[in-house]
């Protein structure tokens, strides 16, 4: 165990190797240096409090994310007159606004992923280790389950009657259409994450660290506007899993694979596009 730890490094206990996500924005030097890839496995992380602190931050952030967004979605579903509620636009704002706020709060601790698809994209780009990525995903899923469970505790019978805000492919759309919507939506989200947290942009533009959560939250908002009518908008496997487990009806599980396969494929494509095409990392 470590005798003393510098808490200023936040989630990035191993700063000399690879900043994680938005933690890359906190470097003192503005001179751009291509960071080396993170090691695939980092056993030393398991003995660092910052590793577990980052996981707890992901749990709490995903818990709060599900709590606010599911309550908002159920409030809209409960009203017979959509004009008397915030409507689909309000649901989209709830998702996008919560991502903006939570990334701002947790970026310096865990990188502010709050989404297994984002974590996978950063893992494929070698921004964090497999150990940390798996831990993050587990904590994100547990936080989502807990957040949806608290909402069900508040809503009780209405939660099941209103569908629990579980993701399903809407009537009139095929699973392939739903899968395509999830791939495209997650691609946009993860591509925005890479662009907003790119260390080369941080070195060049001093305002990027302050503004980074804004385009990410706005991307989530826009994707929800586009895909709520198709899938209810997943683009976050933890969000889909949490509501499916707590709602636990056949309709929540029939198309559940779409909300894992779509986001993971979209995240992988966004990581490849950013690293190979935009940054041309393999050619340097």
PDB file of N, CA and C in Angstrom, residues 75-87:
ATOM      1  N   UNK A  75     -42.321  11.135 -16.098  1.00  0.00           N
ATOM      2  CA  UNK A  75     -43.226  12.279 -15.965  1.00  0.00           C
ATOM      3  C   UNK A  75     -43.900  12.630 -17.280  1.00  0.00           C
ATOM      4  N   UNK A  76     -43.151  12.538 -18.379  1.00  0.00           N
ATOM      5  CA  UNK A  76     -43.718  12.798 -19.699  1.00  0.00           C
ATOM      6  C   UNK A  76     -44.682  11.678 -20.088  1.00  0.00           C
ATOM      7  N   UNK A  77     -44.299  10.437 -19.828  1.00  0.00           N
ATOM      8  CA  UNK A  77     -45.151   9.301 -20.198  1.00  0.00           C
ATOM      9  C   UNK A  77     -46.454   9.291 -19.407  1.00  0.00           C
ATOM     10  N   UNK A  78     -46.435   9.788 -18.179  1.00  0.00           N
ATOM     11  CA  UNK A  78     -47.616   9.747 -17.325  1.00  0.00           C
ATOM     12  C   UNK A  78     -48.691  10.727 -17.771  1.00  0.00           C
ATOM     13  N   UNK A  79     -48.302  11.829 -18.375  1.00  0.00           N
ATOM     14  CA  UNK A  79     -49.257  12.873 -18.714  1.00  0.00           C
ATOM     15  C   UNK A  79     -50.017  12.535 -19.994  1.00  0.00           C
ATOM     16  N   UNK A  80     -51.364  12.608 -19.976  1.00  0.00           N
ATOM     17  CA  UNK A  80     -52.133  12.348 -21.198  1.00  0.00           C
ATOM     18  C   UNK A  80     -51.984  13.454 -22.230  1.00  0.00           C
ATOM     19  N   UNK A  81     -51.628  14.636 -21.769  1.00  0.00           N
ATOM     20  CA  UNK A  81     -51.448  15.775 -22.673  1.00  0.00           C
ATOM     21  C   UNK A  81     -49.986  16.174 -22.672  1.00  0.00           C
ATOM     22  N   UNK A  82     -49.269  15.849 -23.746  1.00  0.00           N
ATOM     23  CA  UNK A  82     -47.830  16.094 -23.803  1.00  0.00           C
ATOM     24  C   UNK A  82     -47.494  17.578 -23.740  1.00  0.00           C
ATOM     25  N   UNK A  83     -48.474  18.421 -24.095  1.00  0.00           N
ATOM     26  CA  UNK A  83     -48.217  19.864 -24.063  1.00  0.00           C
ATOM     27  C   UNK A  83     -48.119  20.383 -22.628  1.00  0.00           C
ATOM     28  N   UNK A  84     -48.598  19.595 -21.682  1.00  0.00           N
ATOM     29  CA  UNK A  84     -48.534  20.023 -20.281  1.00  0.00           C
ATOM     30  C   UNK A  84     -47.251  19.570 -19.607  1.00  0.00           C
ATOM     31  N   UNK A  85     -46.386  18.879 -20.347  1.00  0.00           N
ATOM     32  CA  UNK A  85     -45.122  18.401 -19.797  1.00  0.00           C
ATOM     33  C   UNK A  85     -43.969  18.996 -20.609  1.00  0.00           C
ATOM     34  N   UNK A  86     -42.772  18.616 -20.248  1.00  0.00           N
ATOM     35  CA  UNK A  86     -41.598  19.093 -20.993  1.00  0.00           C
ATOM     36  C   UNK A  86     -41.486  18.433 -22.358  1.00  0.00           C
ATOM     37  N   UNK A  87     -42.197  17.326 -22.572  1.00  0.00           N
ATOM     38  CA  UNK A  87     -42.204  16.661 -23.865  1.00  0.00           C
ATOM     39  C   UNK A  87     -40.882  15.977 -24.191  1.00  0.00           C
TER      40      UNK A  87
END
